[in-house]
Coordinates of C-alpha atoms in Angstrom, one line a residue:
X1 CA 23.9 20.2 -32.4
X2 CA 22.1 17.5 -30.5
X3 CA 18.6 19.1 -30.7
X4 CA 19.2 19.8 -34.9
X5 CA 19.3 15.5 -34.8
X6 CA 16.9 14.3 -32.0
X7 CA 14.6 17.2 -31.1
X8 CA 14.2 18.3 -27.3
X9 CA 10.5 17.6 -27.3
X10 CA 11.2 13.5 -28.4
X11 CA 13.9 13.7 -25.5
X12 CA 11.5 14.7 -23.3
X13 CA 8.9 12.2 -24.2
X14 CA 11.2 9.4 -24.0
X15 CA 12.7 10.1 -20.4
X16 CA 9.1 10.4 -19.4
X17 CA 8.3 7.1 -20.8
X18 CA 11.5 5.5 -18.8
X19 CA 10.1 7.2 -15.6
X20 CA 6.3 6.3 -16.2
X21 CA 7.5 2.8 -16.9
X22 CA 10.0 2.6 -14.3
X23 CA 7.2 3.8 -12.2
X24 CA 6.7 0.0 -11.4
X25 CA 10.2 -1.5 -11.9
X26 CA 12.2 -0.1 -10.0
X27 CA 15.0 2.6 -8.8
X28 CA 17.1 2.6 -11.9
X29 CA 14.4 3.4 -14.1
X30 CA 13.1 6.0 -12.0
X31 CA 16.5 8.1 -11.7
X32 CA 17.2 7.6 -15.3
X33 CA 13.9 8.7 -16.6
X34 CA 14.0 11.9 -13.0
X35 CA 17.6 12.8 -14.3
X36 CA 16.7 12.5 -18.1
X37 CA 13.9 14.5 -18.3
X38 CA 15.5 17.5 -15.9
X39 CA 18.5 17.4 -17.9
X40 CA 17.1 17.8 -20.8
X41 CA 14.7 21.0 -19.9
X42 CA 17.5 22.9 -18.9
X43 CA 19.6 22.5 -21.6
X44 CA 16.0 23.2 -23.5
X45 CA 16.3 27.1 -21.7
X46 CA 13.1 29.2 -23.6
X47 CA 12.8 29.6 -19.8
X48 CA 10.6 32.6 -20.4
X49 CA 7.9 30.7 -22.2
X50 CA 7.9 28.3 -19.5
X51 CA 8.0 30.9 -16.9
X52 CA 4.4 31.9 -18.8
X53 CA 3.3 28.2 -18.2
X54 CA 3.9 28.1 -14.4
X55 CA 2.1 32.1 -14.8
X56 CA -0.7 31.0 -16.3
X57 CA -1.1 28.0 -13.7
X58 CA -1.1 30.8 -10.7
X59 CA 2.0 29.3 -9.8
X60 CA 0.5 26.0 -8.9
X61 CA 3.3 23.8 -9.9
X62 CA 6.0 26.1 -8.4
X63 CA 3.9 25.9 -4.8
X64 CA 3.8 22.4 -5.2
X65 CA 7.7 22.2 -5.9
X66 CA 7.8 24.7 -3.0
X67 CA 7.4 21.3 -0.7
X68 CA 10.8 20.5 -1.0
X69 CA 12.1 23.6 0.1
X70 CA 10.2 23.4 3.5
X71 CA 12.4 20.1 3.8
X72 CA 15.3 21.8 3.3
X73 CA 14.6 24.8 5.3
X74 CA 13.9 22.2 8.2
X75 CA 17.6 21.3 7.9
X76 CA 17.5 24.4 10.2
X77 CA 16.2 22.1 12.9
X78 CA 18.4 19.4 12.8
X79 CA 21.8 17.4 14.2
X80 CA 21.9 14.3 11.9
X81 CA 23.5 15.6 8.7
X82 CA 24.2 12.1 7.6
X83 CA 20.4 11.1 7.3
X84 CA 19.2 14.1 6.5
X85 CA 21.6 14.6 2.9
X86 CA 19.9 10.7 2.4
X87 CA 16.1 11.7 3.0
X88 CA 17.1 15.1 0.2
X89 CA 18.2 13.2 -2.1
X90 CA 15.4 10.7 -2.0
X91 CA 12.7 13.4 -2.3
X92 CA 14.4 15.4 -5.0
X93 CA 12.1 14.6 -7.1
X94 CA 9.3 16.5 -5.6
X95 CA 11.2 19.7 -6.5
X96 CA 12.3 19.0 -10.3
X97 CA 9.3 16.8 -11.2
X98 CA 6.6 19.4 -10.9
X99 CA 8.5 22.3 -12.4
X100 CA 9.9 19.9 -15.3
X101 CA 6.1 18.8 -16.1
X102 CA 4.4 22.0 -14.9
X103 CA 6.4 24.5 -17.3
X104 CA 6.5 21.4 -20.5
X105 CA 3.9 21.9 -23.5
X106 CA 0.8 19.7 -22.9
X107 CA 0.9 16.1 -24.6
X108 CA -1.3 15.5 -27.4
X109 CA -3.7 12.6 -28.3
X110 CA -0.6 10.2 -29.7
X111 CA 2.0 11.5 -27.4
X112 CA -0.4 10.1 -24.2
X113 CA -1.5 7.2 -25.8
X114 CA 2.1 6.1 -26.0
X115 CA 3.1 7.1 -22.4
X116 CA -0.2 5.7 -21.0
X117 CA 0.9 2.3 -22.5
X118 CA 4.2 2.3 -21.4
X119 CA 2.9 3.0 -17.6
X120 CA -0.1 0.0 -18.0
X121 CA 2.3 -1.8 -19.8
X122 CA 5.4 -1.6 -17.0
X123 CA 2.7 -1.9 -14.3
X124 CA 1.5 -5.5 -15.8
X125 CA 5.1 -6.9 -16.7
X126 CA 5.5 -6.0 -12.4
X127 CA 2.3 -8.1 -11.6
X128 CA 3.5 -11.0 -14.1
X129 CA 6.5 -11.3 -12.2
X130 CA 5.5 -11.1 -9.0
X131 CA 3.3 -14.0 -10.2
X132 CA 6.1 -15.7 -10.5
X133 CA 7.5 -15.5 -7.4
X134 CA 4.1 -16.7 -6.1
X135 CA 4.5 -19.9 -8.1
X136 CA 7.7 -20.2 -6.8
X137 CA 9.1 -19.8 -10.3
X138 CA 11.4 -16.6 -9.2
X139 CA 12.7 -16.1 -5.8
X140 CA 10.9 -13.9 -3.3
X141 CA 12.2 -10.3 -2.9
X142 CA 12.8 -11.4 0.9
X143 CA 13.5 -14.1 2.4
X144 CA 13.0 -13.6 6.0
X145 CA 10.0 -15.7 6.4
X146 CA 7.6 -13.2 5.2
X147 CA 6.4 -14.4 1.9
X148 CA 7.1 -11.2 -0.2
X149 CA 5.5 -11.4 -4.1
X150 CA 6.3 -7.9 -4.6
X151 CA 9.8 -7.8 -6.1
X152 CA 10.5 -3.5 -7.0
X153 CA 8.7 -2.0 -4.1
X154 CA 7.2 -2.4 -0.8
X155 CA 3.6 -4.6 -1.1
X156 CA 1.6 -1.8 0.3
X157 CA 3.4 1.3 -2.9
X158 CA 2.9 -1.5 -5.3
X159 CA -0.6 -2.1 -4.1
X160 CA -1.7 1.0 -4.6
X161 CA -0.1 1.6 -8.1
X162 CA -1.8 -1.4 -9.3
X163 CA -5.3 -0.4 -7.7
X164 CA -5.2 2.9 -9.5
X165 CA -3.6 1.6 -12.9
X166 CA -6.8 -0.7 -13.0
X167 CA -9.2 2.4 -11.9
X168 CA -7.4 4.2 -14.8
X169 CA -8.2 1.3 -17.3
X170 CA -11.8 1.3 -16.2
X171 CA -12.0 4.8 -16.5
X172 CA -10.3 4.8 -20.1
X173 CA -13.2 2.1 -21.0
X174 CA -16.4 4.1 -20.0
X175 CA -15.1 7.9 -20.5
X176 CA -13.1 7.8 -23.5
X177 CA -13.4 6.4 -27.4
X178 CA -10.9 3.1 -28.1
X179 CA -10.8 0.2 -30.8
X180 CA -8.8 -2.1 -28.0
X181 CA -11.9 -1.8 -25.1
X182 CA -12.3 -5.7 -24.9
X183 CA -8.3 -5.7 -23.9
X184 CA -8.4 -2.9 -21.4
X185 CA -11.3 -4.4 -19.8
X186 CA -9.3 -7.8 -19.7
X187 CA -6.4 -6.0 -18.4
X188 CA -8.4 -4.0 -15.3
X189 CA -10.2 -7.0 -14.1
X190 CA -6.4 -8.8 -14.1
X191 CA -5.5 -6.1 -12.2
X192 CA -8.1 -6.6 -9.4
X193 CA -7.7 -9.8 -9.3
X194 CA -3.9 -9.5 -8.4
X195 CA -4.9 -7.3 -5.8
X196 CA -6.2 -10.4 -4.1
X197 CA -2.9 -12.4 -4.8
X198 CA -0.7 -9.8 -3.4
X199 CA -3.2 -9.5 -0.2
X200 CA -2.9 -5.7 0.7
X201 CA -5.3 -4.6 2.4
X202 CA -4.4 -1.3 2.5
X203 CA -4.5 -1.3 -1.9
X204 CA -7.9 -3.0 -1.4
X205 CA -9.7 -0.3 0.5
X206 CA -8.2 2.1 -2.2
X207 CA -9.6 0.4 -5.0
X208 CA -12.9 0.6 -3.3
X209 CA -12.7 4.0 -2.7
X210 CA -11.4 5.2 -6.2
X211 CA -13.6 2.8 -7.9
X212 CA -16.5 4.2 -6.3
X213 CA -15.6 7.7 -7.4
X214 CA -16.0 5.9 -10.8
X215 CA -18.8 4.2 -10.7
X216 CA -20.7 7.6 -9.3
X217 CA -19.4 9.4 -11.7
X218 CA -20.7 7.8 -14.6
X219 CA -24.5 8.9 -13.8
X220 CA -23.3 12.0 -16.0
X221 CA -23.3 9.3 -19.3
X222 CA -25.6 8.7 -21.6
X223 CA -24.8 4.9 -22.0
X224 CA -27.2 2.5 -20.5
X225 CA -24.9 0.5 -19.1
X226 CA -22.8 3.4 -17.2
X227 CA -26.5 4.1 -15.9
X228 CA -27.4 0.7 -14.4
X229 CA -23.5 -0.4 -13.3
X230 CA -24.1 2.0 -10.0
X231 CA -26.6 -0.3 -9.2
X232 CA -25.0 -3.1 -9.3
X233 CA -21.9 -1.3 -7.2
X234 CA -24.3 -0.5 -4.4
X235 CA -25.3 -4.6 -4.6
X236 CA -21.9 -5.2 -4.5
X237 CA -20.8 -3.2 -1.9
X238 CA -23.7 -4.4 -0.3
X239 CA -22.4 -8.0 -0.8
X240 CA -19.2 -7.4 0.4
X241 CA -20.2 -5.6 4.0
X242 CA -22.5 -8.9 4.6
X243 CA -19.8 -10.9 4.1
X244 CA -16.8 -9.2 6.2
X245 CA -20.1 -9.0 9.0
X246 CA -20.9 -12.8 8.6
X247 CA -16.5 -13.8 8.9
X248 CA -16.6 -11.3 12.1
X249 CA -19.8 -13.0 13.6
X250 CA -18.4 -16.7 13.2
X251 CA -14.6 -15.6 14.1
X252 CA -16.8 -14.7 17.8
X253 CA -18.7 -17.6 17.8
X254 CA -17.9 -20.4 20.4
X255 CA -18.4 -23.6 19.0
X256 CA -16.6 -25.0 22.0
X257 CA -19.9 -26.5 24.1
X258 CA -17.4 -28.4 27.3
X259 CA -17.8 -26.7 30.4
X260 CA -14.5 -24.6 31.2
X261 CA -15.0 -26.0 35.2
X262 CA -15.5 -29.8 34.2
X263 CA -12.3 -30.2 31.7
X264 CA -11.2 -33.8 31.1
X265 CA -8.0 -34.2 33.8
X266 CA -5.8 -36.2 32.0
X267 CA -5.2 -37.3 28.1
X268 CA -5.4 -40.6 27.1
X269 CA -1.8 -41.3 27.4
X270 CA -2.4 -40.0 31.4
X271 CA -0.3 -37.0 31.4
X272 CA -2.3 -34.1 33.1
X273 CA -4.2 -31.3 31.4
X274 CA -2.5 -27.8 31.4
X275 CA -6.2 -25.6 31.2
X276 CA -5.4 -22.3 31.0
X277 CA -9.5 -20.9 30.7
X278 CA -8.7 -17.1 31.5
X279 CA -7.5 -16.6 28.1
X280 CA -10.9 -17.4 26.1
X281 CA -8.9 -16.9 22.6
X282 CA -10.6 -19.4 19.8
X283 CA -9.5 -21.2 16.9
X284 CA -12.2 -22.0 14.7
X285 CA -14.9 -21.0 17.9
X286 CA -13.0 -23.5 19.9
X287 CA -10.6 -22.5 23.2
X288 CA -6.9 -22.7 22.3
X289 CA -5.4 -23.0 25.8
X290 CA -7.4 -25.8 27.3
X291 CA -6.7 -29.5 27.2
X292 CA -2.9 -29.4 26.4
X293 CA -0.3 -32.1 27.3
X294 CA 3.1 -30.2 26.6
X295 CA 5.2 -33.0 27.3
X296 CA 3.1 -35.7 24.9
X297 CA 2.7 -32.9 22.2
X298 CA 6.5 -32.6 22.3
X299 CA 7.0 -35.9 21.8
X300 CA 4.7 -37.0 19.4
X301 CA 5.3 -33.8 17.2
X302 CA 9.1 -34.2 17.0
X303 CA 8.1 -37.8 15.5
X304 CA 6.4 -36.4 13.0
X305 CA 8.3 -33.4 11.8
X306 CA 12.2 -32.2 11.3
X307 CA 11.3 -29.1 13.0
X308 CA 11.2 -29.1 16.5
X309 CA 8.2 -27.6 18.2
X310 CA 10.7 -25.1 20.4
X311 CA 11.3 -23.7 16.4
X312 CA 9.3 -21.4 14.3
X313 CA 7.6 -21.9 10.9
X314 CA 8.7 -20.6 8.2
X315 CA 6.0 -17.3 8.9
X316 CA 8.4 -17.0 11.6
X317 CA 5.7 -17.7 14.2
X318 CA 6.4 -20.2 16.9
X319 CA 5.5 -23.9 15.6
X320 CA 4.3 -24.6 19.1
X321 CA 1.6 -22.0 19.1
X322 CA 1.0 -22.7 15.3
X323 CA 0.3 -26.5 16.2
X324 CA -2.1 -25.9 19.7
X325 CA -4.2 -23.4 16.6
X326 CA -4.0 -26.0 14.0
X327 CA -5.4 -28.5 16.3
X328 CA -7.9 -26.9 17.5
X329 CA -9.3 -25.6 14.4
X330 CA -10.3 -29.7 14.1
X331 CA -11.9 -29.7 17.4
X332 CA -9.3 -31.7 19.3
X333 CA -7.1 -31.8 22.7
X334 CA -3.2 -31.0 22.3
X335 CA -2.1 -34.1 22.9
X336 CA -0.6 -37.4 21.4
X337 CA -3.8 -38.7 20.2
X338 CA -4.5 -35.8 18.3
X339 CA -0.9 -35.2 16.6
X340 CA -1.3 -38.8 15.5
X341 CA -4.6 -38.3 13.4
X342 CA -2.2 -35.7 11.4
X343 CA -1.7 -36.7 7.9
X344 CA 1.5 -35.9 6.3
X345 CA -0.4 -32.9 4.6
X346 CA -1.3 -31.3 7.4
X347 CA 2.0 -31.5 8.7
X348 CA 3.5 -29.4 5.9
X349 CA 0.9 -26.8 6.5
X350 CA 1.7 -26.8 10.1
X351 CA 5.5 -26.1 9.2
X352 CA 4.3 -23.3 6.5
X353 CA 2.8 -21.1 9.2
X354 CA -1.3 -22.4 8.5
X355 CA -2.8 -21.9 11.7
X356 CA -6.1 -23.5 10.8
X357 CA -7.4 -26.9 9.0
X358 CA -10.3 -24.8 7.9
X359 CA -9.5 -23.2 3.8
X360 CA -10.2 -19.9 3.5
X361 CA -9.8 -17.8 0.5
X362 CA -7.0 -15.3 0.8
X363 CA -9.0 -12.4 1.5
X364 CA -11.0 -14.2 4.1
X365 CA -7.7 -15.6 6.2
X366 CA -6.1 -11.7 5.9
X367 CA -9.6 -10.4 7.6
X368 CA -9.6 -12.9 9.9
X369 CA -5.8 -12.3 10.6
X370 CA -6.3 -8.8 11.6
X371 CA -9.7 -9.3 13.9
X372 CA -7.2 -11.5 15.8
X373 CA -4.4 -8.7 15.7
X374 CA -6.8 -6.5 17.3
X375 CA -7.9 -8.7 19.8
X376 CA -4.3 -9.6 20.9
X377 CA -3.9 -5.9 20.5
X378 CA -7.3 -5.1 22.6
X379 CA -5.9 -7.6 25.3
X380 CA -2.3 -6.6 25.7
X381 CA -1.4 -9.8 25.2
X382 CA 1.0 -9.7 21.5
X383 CA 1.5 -7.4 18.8
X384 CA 5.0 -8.3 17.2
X385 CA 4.9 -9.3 13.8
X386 CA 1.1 -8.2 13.1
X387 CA 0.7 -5.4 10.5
X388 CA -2.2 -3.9 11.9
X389 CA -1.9 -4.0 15.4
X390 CA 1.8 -2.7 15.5
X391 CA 0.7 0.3 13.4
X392 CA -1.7 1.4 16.5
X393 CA 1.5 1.0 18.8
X394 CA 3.2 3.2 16.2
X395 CA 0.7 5.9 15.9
X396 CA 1.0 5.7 20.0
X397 CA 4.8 6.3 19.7
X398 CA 4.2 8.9 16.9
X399 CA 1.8 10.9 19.2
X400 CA 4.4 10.7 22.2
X401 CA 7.2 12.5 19.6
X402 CA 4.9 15.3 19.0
X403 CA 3.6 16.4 22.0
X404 CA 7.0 16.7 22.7
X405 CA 8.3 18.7 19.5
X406 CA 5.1 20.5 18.7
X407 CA 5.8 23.6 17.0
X408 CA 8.7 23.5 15.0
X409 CA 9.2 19.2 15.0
X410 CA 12.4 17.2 15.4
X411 CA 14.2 18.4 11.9
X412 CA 14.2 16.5 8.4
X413 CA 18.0 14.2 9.8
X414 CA 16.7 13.1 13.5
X415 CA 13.3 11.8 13.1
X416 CA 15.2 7.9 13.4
X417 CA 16.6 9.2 16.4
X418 CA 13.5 10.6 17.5
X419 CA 12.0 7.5 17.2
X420 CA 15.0 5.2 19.0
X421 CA 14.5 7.9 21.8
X422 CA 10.5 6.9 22.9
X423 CA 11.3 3.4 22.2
X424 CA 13.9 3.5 25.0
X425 CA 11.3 5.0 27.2
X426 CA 8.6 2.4 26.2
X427 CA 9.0 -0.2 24.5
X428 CA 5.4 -0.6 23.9
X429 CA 5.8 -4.4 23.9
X430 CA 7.6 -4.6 20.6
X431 CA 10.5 -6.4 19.8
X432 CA 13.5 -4.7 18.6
X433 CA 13.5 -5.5 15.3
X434 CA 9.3 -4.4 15.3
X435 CA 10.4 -0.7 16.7
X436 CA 9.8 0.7 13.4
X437 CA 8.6 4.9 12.1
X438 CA 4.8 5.8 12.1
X439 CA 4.2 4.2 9.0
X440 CA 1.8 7.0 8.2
X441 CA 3.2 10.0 5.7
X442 CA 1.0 12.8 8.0
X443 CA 2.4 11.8 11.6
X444 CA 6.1 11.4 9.6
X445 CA 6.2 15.2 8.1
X446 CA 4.5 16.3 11.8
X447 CA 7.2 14.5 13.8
X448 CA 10.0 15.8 11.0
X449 CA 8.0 19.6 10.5
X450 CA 6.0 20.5 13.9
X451 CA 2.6 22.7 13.5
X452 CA 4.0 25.2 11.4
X453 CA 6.2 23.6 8.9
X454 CA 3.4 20.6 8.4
X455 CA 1.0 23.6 8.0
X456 CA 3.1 24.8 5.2
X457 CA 3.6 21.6 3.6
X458 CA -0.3 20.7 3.4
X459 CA -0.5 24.3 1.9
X460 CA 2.0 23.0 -1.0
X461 CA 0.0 19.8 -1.8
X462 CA -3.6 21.2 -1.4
X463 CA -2.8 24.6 -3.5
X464 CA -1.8 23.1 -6.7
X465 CA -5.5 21.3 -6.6
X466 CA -8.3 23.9 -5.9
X467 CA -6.5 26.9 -8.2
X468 CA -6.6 24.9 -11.5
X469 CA -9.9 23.9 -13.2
X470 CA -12.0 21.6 -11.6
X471 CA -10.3 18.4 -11.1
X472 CA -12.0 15.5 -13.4
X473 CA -13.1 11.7 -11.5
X474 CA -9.5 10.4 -12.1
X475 CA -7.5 13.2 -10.4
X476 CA -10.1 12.7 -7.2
X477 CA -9.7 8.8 -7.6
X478 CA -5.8 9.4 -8.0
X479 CA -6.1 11.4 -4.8
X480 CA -7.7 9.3 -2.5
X481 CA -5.8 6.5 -3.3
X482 CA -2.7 8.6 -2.3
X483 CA -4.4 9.8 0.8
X484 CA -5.1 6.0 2.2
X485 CA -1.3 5.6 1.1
X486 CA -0.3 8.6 3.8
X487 CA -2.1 7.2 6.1
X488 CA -1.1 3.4 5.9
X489 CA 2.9 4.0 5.2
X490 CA 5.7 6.3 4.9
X491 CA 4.9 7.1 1.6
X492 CA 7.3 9.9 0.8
X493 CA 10.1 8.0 2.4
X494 CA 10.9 5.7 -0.3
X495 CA 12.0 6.9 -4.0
X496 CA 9.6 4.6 -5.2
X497 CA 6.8 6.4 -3.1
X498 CA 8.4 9.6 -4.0
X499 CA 8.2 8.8 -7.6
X500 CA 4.8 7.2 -7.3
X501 CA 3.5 10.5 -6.0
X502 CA 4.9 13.3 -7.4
X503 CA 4.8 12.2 -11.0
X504 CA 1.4 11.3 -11.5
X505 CA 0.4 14.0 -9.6
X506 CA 1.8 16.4 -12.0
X507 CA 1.0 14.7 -14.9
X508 CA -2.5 14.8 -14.2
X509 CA -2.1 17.9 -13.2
X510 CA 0.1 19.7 -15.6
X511 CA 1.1 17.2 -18.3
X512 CA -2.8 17.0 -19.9
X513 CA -5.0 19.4 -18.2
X514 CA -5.2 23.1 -19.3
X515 CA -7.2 25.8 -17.8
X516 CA -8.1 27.1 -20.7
X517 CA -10.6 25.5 -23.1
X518 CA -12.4 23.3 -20.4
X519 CA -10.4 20.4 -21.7
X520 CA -10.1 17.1 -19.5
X521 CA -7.9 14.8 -17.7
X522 CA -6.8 12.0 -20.0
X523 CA -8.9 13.5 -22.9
X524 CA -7.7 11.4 -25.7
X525 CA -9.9 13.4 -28.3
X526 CA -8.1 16.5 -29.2
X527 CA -4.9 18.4 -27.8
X528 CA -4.6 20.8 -25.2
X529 CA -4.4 24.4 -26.8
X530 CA -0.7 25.5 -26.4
X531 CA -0.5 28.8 -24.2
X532 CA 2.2 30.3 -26.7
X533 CA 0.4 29.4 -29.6

C-alpha cells in the first residue's frame, strides 16, 4: 500500500539525502538516513534484479560488504563481549551501505544534483557553526581547555570531509556544465579557508594531495585556463615549501648573542639567577631556561594576574612555563623587572595559553607548534598534550601489541585492553589520561586482525576499486584523502568515520558509475544506462 502512495525509489532518495546530509551533522542523522535507506530495500525485494547489479559489478560491492564479516568472524578471537557488540554496531554500516547502494538503480542527472546539494549544503551549515563557536557566539563542543570549533565530529573526520567537499566543488567547476559556477567557486574557496580556522593539519595535507590530483588532471581539457592553472599550482606549491623552510630555519635560529658562561648573577631586584644552559630550547631564538628568578617571578606575577603561576592556562599548559616562553619571546630575563613591562594585554594572552609576544598566522603557530613537539619528542624531554609527538609514542605502543599478536591479532572486543596492557609495561612518558589507541586505522585493524585477517580486510577495500572501470580524478582524490585519514586517526572507529567512509565510497562507486557505457563519476550530463533496461 505504502509504495502505490510514495514510491520505493523517492523513499530511497530521501533516506540518502538524510544520510548525505547528516554526513556532517551528526549521529542522528546518520542512523536515520543508514536505517531508512536499508529498511526500505528490503521491503523493496525484486532481489533478483539486484542480485544482477552486484553480478554485473563482479561482486565488488558484496567483497566490499565482505569487510564486516572479517570483523565478526574475529569475534572468534576474543574475551570482551561487552566492547566488542559496541565496535559491531558502530561499523554496521560498512555491511548494509555497500550492498544497499551497490544493488540500487544508478541516479540520474536531477536525482544527483539534489543529493550533491544536500551533502555541500549540510557540509557548509557544519562550517557556519563551528564559526560560531569560534566567535564565541555558540559554546565549544568541549570544554576541557582544548578549544574545540568542531561541534558533530572529531576536528581531524570533519577536516577531511570539508577538504574533499571543497575538492568536489572545484572539480564540479572545471569538469562539468553549471549555470551557478560563480557560487560553487565562492563556496570551495570558503571551504579552504575554513580549513585554516579549524587548524588540522592532518585535513590540510589532504587537501593538497587531492587537489593536486585535480589540478593534474585537468591537462586532459581543452580550456585555457585548466591548461595554465597547473602552472600556477607548481608556483604555489613552490611558495608554500619556501615558506614552511624559511618558519623551520628561523624556529633554529639563535638570536640569543650572551655567552651561556658569562650570565648576569643576580636580577635587579638581587635575587640569584637559576641558569639552566644544558637545555638550549628557544623561544623566539632566544634560551628559555636562563636568567630566571622564581621567587621574584612569583611574586610579581601573582600581582598581576588572578591565576597563580603554580596553575595552568586555560590550554591546560602550566602558566609558569607559558610565562618563562612569553617572556622570552620579547627578549627579556624572568624576573620582576620584566613581568612589570607587561601590559594588561599581554597578560590575558599569557592566561589564554599564547606562549609567544610574536603574531603569527594560525597556520604558522600550528607548524611551529609541532617542530617544537618533535624536538621535545627528539629530546625525551615531554610529549603529553602534543598531537604529533604523542602519535609517534602511539605508533611505538601499536608496534609493541603486534609483535606480540602477529598472526591472528588480539580479537575485534580486546584491543582497549590490549592497549591498557603495554601501557602498564611502559608508560612511554605519557600521562594517564594521554594513554590513548594508535590513532592510525591500519595499526588498529592489525592490532584487532593479525597478518591474516588485516590481509583479508585490505583485500575487501582494494577489490571493489581495480575490478570496476577505471576510477575518474574524484574517486582517486576521494581516496587519498581517506588514506591520510587511516593513517592520522582511528577512522573506522567512530560512526561518523564509519559513515564518512563507507558512504561516499559506494556512492562513487556504485550510486553513479556504470561499467557499461564508459560513463563518469559525477557525470551530470546524461544517466547511467540501467542494467535491466
Amino acid at each position: 500500500m505504502l509504495e502505490k502512495i510514495i514510491p520505493h525509489r523517492y523513499i530511497y532518495l530521501f533516506f540518502l539525502s538524510v544520510l548525505l546530509f547528516g554526513l556532517s551533522m551528526g549521529k542522528i542523522f546518520m542512523s536515520i538516513g543508514t536505517i531508512g535507506i536499508t529498511v526500505n530495500w528490503v521491503f523493496e525485494a525484486n532481489f533478483h534484479c539486484k542480485i544482477a547489479r552486484i553480478k554485473k559489478q563482479k561482486y565488488s560491492s558484496l567483497v566490499l560488504s565482505m569487510g564486516y564479516l572479517i570483523h565478526v568472524l574475529w569475534l572468534l578471537n576474543t574475551q570482551n563481549f561487552n566492547y566488542a557488540c559496541k565496535d559491531l554496531l558502530v561499523k554496521l554500516p560498512l555491511l548494509l551501505i555497500p550492498l544497499v547502494i551497490g544493488s540500487t538503480e544508478f541516479l540520474n542527472k536531477k536525482e544527483l544534483k539534489i543529493l550533491t546539494s544536500l551533502f555541500v549544503f549540510g557540509v557548509l551549515t557544519s562550517t557556519l557553526l563551528s564559526m560560531l563557536v569560534y566567535f564565541n557566539i555558540l559554546p565549544p563542543k568541549q570544554t576541557n581547555g582544548f578549544y574545540q570549533i568542531s561541534l558533530f565530529m572529531s576536528h581531524i573526520r570533519m577536516g577531511l570531509l570539508v577538504a574533499f567537499t571543497s575538492i568536489l566543488l572545484f572539480y564540479l567547476f572545471f569538469f562539468q556544465k553549471n549555470n551557478n559556477k560563480k557560487v560553487i567557486l565562492i563556496l570551495a574557496i570558503w571551504l579552504v579557508v575554513f580549513l585554516f580556522f579549524l587548524q588540522s593539519i592532518t585535513a590540510i595535507i589532504a587537501w593538497l594531495l587531492g587537489i593536486t590530483i585535480l589540478v593534474f588532471s585537468l591537462k586532459n581539457n581543452t580550456n585555457i585556463i585548466s591548461r595554465v592553472v597547473p602552472l600556477f599550482w607548481l608556483a604555489g606549491l613552490f611558495v608554500s615549501a619556501f615558506f614552511i623552510g624559511f618558519v623551520y630555519k628561523d624556529f633554529y635560529t639563535i638570536k640569543d648573542k650572551r655567552d651561556l658562561l658569562n650570565l648576569p648573577e643576580k636580577s635587579t631586584l638581587g635575587e640569584v639567577y637559576v641558569h639552566d644552559t644544558i637545555n638550549n630550547y628557544t623561544e623566539n631564538g632566544y634560551y628559555v631556561w636562563v636568567c630566571i628568578a622564581p621567587n621574584e617571578v612569583k611574586e610579581s606575577w601573582n600581582k598581576r594576574s588572578n591565576i597563580s603561576i603554580d596553575s595552568i592556562d586555560s590550554k591546560g599548559q602550566k602558566i609558569r612555563s607559558t610565562l618563562y616562553r612569553y617572556l622570552t619571546s620579547k627578549g627579556l630575563n624572568k624576573d620582576a623587572k620584566a613581568i612589570n613591562t607587561l601590559t594588561k594585554q599581554e597578560v590575558k594572552q599569557i592566561e589564554s595559553g599564547i606562549t609567544s609576544s610574536i603574531k603569527y598566522s594560525r597556520l604558522e603557530d600550528r607548524i611551529r607548534g609541532i617542530f617544537l613537539e618533535l624536538q621535545l619528542y627528539r629530546d625525551g624531554i615531554e610529549v603529553n598534550n602534543h598531537s604529533v609527538s604523542q602519535r609517534l609514542l602511539f605508533t611505538q605502543v601499536s608496534k609493541s601489541i603486534i609483535k606480540d599478536n602477529f598472526l591472528f591479532g588480539v580479537g575485534i572486543g580486546d584491543i582497549n585492553d590490549a592497549f591498557k596492557n603495554a601501557y602498564l609495561t611502559t608508560s612511554m612518558g605519557l600521562s594517564k589520561v594521554n594513554q590513548k589507541r594508535s590513532h592510525n586505522q591500519f595499526l588498529s585493524f592489525f592490532i584487532v586482525y593479525g597478518l591474516v585477517g588485516f590481509l583479508l580486510w585490505l583485500f575487501t577495500v582494494v577489490y571493489p576499486i581495480f575490478v570496476n572501470d577505471k576510477p575518474q580524478p574524484i574517486y582517486w582524490i576521494f581516496l587519498v584523502i581517506i588514506l591520510i585519514g587511516f593513517i592520522s586517526d582511528d577512522m573506522l572507529e567512530r560512526q561518523a568515520g564509519v559513515a564518512i567512509y563507507i558512504t561516499l565510497n559506494s556512492l562513487i562507486l556504485y550510486g553513479v558509475y556504470s561499467l557499461e557505457g564508459g560513463s563518469k563519476v559525477l557525470d551530470l550530463t546524461k544517466r547511467t544506462p540501467n542494467i535491466n533496461s
